[in-house]
């Protein structure tokens, strides 16, 4: 007499099959929050006439790991920044240590390695270009002023 294995019972396979499906979905990127994106910038992309006193603000779609974003931030020409964040960690502001160079094209980048607070990387690098306007000058009674100090004579 031929001996057959017992029939497969779905009741016995239910938990392992569900666990495997969840593991497969997580590995395929189906689990967790979506990757963060940059939703707004100030100055806007390709802006011209940006004041030399401007700050740079970058808005993200979700809370970010502040240290990873600051490390991923770069600019050309280089801007020495003091970074600030809103309470939700969704808006990073770069306040330059000195005024930006007048009539200069800047490119600001955030590398793909910038990560959300949940650890999800940006995924693709972000680039923003803008051009500053002329230097700020004021007219004084006997000359011109640049950066608040009057100069007399030519």
Short mmCIF file of N, CA, C and O in Angstrom, two decimals, residues 5-57:
data_model
loop_
_atom_site.label_atom_id
_atom_site.label_comp_id
_atom_site.label_asym_id
_atom_site.label_seq_id
_atom_site.Cartn_x
_atom_site.Cartn_y
_atom_site.Cartn_z
N UNK A 5 1.83 11.58 1.90
CA UNK A 5 1.99 12.54 3.00
C UNK A 5 0.63 13.15 3.34
O UNK A 5 -0.25 13.19 2.49
N UNK A 6 0.49 13.62 4.55
CA UNK A 6 -0.79 14.23 4.92
C UNK A 6 -1.02 15.50 4.08
O UNK A 6 -0.08 16.16 3.67
N UNK A 7 -2.26 15.81 3.80
CA UNK A 7 -2.56 17.00 2.99
C UNK A 7 -2.08 18.27 3.71
O UNK A 7 -2.08 18.33 4.93
N UNK A 8 -1.69 19.25 2.90
CA UNK A 8 -1.27 20.54 3.45
C UNK A 8 -2.48 21.24 4.01
O UNK A 8 -3.52 21.34 3.38
N UNK A 9 -2.35 21.75 5.17
CA UNK A 9 -3.45 22.45 5.82
C UNK A 9 -3.09 23.92 5.93
O UNK A 9 -2.06 24.28 6.45
N UNK A 10 -3.94 24.79 5.38
CA UNK A 10 -3.69 26.22 5.40
C UNK A 10 -3.64 26.78 6.82
O UNK A 10 -2.97 27.76 7.08
N UNK A 11 -4.32 26.14 7.73
CA UNK A 11 -4.30 26.62 9.11
C UNK A 11 -2.89 26.58 9.68
O UNK A 11 -2.49 27.43 10.46
N UNK A 12 -2.11 25.60 9.26
CA UNK A 12 -0.74 25.48 9.76
C UNK A 12 0.21 26.46 9.09
O UNK A 12 1.22 26.82 9.63
N UNK A 13 -0.11 26.86 7.87
CA UNK A 13 0.77 27.74 7.12
C UNK A 13 0.43 29.22 7.28
O UNK A 13 1.22 30.07 6.90
N UNK A 14 -0.70 29.54 7.83
CA UNK A 14 -1.18 30.92 7.89
C UNK A 14 -0.17 31.90 8.46
O UNK A 14 0.21 32.86 7.80
N UNK A 15 0.30 31.71 9.68
CA UNK A 15 1.22 32.65 10.32
C UNK A 15 2.54 32.76 9.57
O UNK A 15 3.02 33.87 9.30
N UNK A 16 3.19 31.65 9.20
CA UNK A 16 4.46 31.79 8.46
C UNK A 16 4.28 32.48 7.10
O UNK A 16 5.14 33.25 6.69
N UNK A 17 3.19 32.23 6.40
CA UNK A 17 2.97 32.85 5.11
C UNK A 17 2.78 34.36 5.28
O UNK A 17 3.34 35.16 4.52
N UNK A 18 2.01 34.78 6.27
CA UNK A 18 1.79 36.19 6.53
C UNK A 18 3.11 36.87 6.91
O UNK A 18 3.44 37.95 6.41
N UNK A 19 3.89 36.23 7.77
CA UNK A 19 5.18 36.79 8.18
C UNK A 19 6.11 36.94 6.98
O UNK A 19 6.78 37.97 6.83
N UNK A 20 6.14 35.94 6.11
CA UNK A 20 6.98 36.01 4.92
C UNK A 20 6.52 37.14 4.00
O UNK A 20 7.33 37.89 3.45
N UNK A 21 5.23 37.30 3.82
CA UNK A 21 4.69 38.36 2.96
C UNK A 21 5.05 39.74 3.51
O UNK A 21 5.43 40.64 2.76
N UNK A 22 4.96 39.92 4.83
CA UNK A 22 5.32 41.19 5.44
C UNK A 22 6.82 41.47 5.29
O UNK A 22 7.23 42.60 4.99
N UNK A 23 7.64 40.46 5.47
CA UNK A 23 9.08 40.61 5.30
C UNK A 23 9.41 40.98 3.87
O UNK A 23 10.22 41.87 3.61
N UNK A 24 8.79 40.31 2.92
CA UNK A 24 9.01 40.60 1.51
C UNK A 24 8.60 42.03 1.17
O UNK A 24 9.32 42.75 0.47
N UNK A 25 7.48 42.49 1.68
CA UNK A 25 7.02 43.85 1.43
C UNK A 25 7.98 44.88 2.02
O UNK A 25 8.29 45.90 1.40
N UNK A 26 8.50 44.62 3.23
CA UNK A 26 9.43 45.55 3.87
C UNK A 26 10.73 45.62 3.09
O UNK A 26 11.30 46.70 2.89
N UNK A 27 11.22 44.49 2.62
CA UNK A 27 12.47 44.47 1.86
C UNK A 27 12.32 45.15 0.51
O UNK A 27 13.26 45.70 -0.03
N UNK A 28 11.15 45.12 -0.04
CA UNK A 28 10.90 45.72 -1.35
C UNK A 28 10.61 47.22 -1.23
O UNK A 28 10.33 47.88 -2.20
N UNK A 29 10.67 47.76 0.00
CA UNK A 29 10.42 49.19 0.17
C UNK A 29 8.96 49.49 0.38
O UNK A 29 8.57 50.64 0.37
N UNK A 30 8.14 48.49 0.57
CA UNK A 30 6.72 48.72 0.73
C UNK A 30 6.34 49.16 2.13
O UNK A 30 5.25 49.65 2.34
N UNK A 31 7.25 49.05 3.11
CA UNK A 31 6.90 49.40 4.47
C UNK A 31 7.46 50.75 4.85
O UNK A 31 8.36 51.28 4.22
N UNK A 32 6.93 51.34 5.89
CA UNK A 32 7.46 52.59 6.41
C UNK A 32 7.03 53.80 5.62
O UNK A 32 6.26 53.74 4.68
N UNK A 33 7.58 54.91 6.04
CA UNK A 33 7.25 56.20 5.42
C UNK A 33 7.94 56.35 4.07
O UNK A 33 8.97 55.74 3.83
N UNK A 34 7.38 57.16 3.20
CA UNK A 34 8.04 57.41 1.91
C UNK A 34 9.31 58.24 2.11
O UNK A 34 9.50 58.87 3.16
N UNK A 35 10.17 58.25 1.12
CA UNK A 35 11.38 59.05 1.18
C UNK A 35 11.01 60.53 1.27
O UNK A 35 10.02 60.96 0.68
N UNK A 36 11.78 61.32 2.01
CA UNK A 36 11.49 62.75 2.10
C UNK A 36 11.78 63.45 0.78
O UNK A 36 12.56 62.97 -0.04
N UNK A 37 11.13 64.58 0.58
CA UNK A 37 11.37 65.41 -0.60
C UNK A 37 11.53 66.86 -0.14
O UNK A 37 11.13 67.22 0.96
N UNK A 38 12.08 67.68 -1.02
CA UNK A 38 12.16 69.12 -0.76
C UNK A 38 10.97 69.75 -1.45
O UNK A 38 10.77 69.58 -2.64
N UNK A 39 10.15 70.44 -0.66
CA UNK A 39 8.89 70.98 -1.18
C UNK A 39 8.95 72.47 -1.50
O UNK A 39 8.10 72.97 -2.24
N UNK A 40 9.91 73.20 -0.91
CA UNK A 40 10.01 74.64 -1.17
C UNK A 40 11.40 75.13 -0.80
O UNK A 40 12.08 74.52 0.03
N UNK A 41 11.78 76.24 -1.42
CA UNK A 41 13.05 76.90 -1.07
C UNK A 41 12.84 78.40 -1.09
O UNK A 41 11.95 78.92 -1.75
N UNK A 42 13.69 79.09 -0.35
CA UNK A 42 13.74 80.54 -0.39
C UNK A 42 15.20 80.93 -0.30
O UNK A 42 15.82 80.61 0.71
N UNK A 43 15.78 81.51 -1.33
CA UNK A 43 15.15 82.00 -2.54
C UNK A 43 14.63 80.86 -3.42
O UNK A 43 15.05 79.71 -3.27
N UNK A 44 13.75 81.21 -4.34
CA UNK A 44 13.20 80.24 -5.27
C UNK A 44 14.27 79.85 -6.30
O UNK A 44 15.25 80.58 -6.51
N UNK A 45 14.06 78.71 -6.94
CA UNK A 45 14.98 78.26 -7.98
C UNK A 45 15.09 79.30 -9.08
O UNK A 45 14.09 79.89 -9.50
N UNK A 46 16.29 79.56 -9.52
CA UNK A 46 16.60 80.49 -10.61
C UNK A 46 16.25 81.95 -10.32
O UNK A 46 16.13 82.76 -11.24
N UNK A 47 16.09 82.28 -9.03
CA UNK A 47 15.78 83.66 -8.66
C UNK A 47 16.97 84.56 -9.01
O UNK A 47 18.13 84.14 -8.95
N UNK A 48 16.68 85.79 -9.38
CA UNK A 48 17.72 86.78 -9.66
C UNK A 48 17.48 88.00 -8.78
O UNK A 48 16.37 88.20 -8.28
N UNK A 49 18.53 88.77 -8.57
CA UNK A 49 18.39 89.97 -7.74
C UNK A 49 18.20 89.64 -6.27
O UNK A 49 17.66 90.46 -5.51
N UNK A 50 18.63 88.47 -5.84
CA UNK A 50 18.48 88.06 -4.43
C UNK A 50 19.35 88.99 -3.57
O UNK A 50 20.53 89.22 -3.89
N UNK A 51 18.81 89.55 -2.50
CA UNK A 51 19.60 90.45 -1.65
C UNK A 51 20.85 89.75 -1.10
O UNK A 51 20.81 88.56 -0.76
N UNK A 52 21.93 90.49 -0.98
CA UNK A 52 23.18 89.92 -0.45
C UNK A 52 23.04 89.59 1.04
O UNK A 52 23.86 88.87 1.59
N UNK A 53 21.97 90.07 1.66
CA UNK A 53 21.71 89.79 3.07
C UNK A 53 20.75 88.61 3.27
O UNK A 53 20.33 88.33 4.39
N UNK A 54 20.41 87.92 2.18
CA UNK A 54 19.40 86.85 2.24
C UNK A 54 19.87 85.65 3.05
O UNK A 54 21.06 85.35 3.14
N UNK A 55 18.89 84.97 3.64
CA UNK A 55 19.12 83.65 4.23
C UNK A 55 18.58 82.63 3.23
O UNK A 55 17.81 82.97 2.34
N UNK A 56 18.98 81.38 3.41
CA UNK A 56 18.52 80.31 2.54
C UNK A 56 17.68 79.35 3.37
O UNK A 56 18.14 78.85 4.39
N UNK A 57 16.44 79.13 2.95
CA UNK A 57 15.53 78.23 3.67
C UNK A 57 15.15 77.08 2.76
O UNK A 57 14.81 77.29 1.58
#
